[in-house]
mmCIF file of C-alpha atoms in Angstrom:
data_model
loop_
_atom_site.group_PDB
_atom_site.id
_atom_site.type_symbol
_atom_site.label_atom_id
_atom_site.label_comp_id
_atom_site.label_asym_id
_atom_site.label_seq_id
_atom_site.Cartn_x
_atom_site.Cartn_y
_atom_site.Cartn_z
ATOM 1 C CA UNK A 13 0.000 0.000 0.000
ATOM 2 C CA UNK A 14 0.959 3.673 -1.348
ATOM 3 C CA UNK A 15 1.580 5.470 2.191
ATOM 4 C CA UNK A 16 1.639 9.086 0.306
ATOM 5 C CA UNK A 17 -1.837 7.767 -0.997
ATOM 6 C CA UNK A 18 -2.980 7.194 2.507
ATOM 7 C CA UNK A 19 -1.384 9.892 3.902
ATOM 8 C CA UNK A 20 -4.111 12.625 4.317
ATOM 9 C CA UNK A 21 -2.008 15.611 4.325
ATOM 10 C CA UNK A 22 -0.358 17.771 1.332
ATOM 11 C CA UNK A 23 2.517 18.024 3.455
ATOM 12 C CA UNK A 24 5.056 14.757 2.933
ATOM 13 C CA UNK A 25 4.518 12.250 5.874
ATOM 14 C CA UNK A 26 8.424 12.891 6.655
ATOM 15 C CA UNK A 27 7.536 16.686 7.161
ATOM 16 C CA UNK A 28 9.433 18.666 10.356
ATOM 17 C CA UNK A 29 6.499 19.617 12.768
ATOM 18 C CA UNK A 30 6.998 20.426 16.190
ATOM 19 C CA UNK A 31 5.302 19.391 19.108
ATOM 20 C CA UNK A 32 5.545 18.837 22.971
ATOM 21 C CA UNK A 33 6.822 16.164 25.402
ATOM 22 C CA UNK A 34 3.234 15.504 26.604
ATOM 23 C CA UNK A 35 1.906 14.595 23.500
ATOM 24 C CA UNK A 36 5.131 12.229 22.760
ATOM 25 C CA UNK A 37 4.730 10.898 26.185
ATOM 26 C CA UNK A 38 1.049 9.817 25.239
ATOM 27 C CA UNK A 39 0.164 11.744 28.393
ATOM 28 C CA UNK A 40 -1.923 14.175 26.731
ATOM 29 C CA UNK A 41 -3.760 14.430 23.449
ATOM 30 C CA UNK A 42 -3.537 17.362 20.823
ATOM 31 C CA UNK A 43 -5.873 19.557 21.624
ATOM 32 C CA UNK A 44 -4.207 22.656 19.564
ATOM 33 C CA UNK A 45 -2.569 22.747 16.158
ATOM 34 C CA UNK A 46 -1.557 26.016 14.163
ATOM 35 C CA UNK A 47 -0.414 26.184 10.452
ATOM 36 C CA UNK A 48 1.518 28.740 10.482
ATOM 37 C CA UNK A 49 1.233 31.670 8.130
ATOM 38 C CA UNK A 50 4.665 33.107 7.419
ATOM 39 C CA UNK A 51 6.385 29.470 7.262
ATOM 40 C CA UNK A 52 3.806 26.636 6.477
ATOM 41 C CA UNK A 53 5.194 25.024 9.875
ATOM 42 C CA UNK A 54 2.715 22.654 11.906
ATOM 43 C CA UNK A 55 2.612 22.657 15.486
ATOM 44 C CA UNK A 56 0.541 20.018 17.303
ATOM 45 C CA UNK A 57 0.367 21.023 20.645
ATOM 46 C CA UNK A 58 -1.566 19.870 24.478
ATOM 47 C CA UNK A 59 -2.859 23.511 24.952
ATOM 48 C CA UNK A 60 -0.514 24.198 27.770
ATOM 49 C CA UNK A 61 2.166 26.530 27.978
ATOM 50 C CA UNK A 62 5.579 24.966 27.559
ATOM 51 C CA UNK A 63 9.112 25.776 27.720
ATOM 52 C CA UNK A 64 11.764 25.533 25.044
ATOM 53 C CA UNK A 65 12.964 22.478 26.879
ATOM 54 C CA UNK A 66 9.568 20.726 26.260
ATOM 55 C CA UNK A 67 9.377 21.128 22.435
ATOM 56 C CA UNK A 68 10.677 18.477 20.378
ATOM 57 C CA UNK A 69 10.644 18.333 16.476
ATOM 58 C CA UNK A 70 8.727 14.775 14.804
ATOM 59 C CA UNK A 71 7.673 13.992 11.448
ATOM 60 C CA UNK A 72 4.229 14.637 10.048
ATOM 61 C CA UNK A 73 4.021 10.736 9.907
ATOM 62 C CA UNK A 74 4.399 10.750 13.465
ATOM 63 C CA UNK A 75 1.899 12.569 14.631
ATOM 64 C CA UNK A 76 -1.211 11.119 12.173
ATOM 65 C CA UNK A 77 0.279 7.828 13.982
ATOM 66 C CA UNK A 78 -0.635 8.598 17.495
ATOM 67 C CA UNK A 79 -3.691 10.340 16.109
ATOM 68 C CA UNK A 80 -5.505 9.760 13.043
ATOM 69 C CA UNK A 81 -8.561 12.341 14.189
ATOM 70 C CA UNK A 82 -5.920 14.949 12.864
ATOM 71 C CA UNK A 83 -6.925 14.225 9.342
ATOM 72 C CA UNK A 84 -10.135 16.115 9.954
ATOM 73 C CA UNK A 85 -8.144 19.161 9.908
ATOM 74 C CA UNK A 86 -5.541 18.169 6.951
ATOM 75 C CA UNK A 87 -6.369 20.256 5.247
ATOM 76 C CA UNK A 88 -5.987 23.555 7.388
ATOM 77 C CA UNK A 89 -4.658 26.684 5.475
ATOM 78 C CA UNK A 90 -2.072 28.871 6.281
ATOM 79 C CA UNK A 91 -2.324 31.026 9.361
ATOM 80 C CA UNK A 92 -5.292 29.109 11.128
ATOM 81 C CA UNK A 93 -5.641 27.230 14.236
ATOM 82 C CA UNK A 94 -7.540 24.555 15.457
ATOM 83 C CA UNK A 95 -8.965 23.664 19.268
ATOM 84 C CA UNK A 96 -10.706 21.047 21.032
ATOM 85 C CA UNK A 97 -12.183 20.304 24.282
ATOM 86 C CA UNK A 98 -11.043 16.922 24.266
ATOM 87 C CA UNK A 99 -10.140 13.820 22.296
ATOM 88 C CA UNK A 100 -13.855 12.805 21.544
ATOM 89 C CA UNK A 101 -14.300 16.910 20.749
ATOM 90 C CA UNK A 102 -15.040 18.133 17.244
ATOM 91 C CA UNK A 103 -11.937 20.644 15.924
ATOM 92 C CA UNK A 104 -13.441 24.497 16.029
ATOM 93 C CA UNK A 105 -10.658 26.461 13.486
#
């Protein structure tokens, strides 16, 4: 099976996005991701504040791996953001 045909993002599954010890430590689930405007980066964050320290750079792939619901909002454009209550929460951009 084609993984790029799979893969519900434009960007390539082997994309740089950043996100945050909690989410890698599968002690919290992504609750807030921003496309960025000015750089097309992806951040998949808990919705807490964090330090430098607690930032850590995955692939795209990653991510859509610990959480598939993600591909409801593949297809976010530039400069947006979206939130959630929870895990079982619809995304509001």
């Amino acid at each position: 099976m084609n993984l790029f045909k799979k893969f519900p993002f434009k960007d390539k599954p082997n994309t740089a996005v950043i996100t945050c010890v909690h989410i890698l430590n599968e002690k919290q689930p992504i609750l807030y991701v921003s496309h960025d405007a000015d750089d097309g980066c992806w951040q998949f964050l808990c919705g807490r504040e964090h330090s430098v320290e607690e930032s850590k750079i995955v692939a795209l792939e990653e991510i859509y791996e610990m959480d598939k619901s993600i591909k409801k909002i593949a297809n976010l454009d530039y400069g947006k953001k979206a939130y959630r209550k929870d895990k079982n929460s619809k995304w509001s951009i």
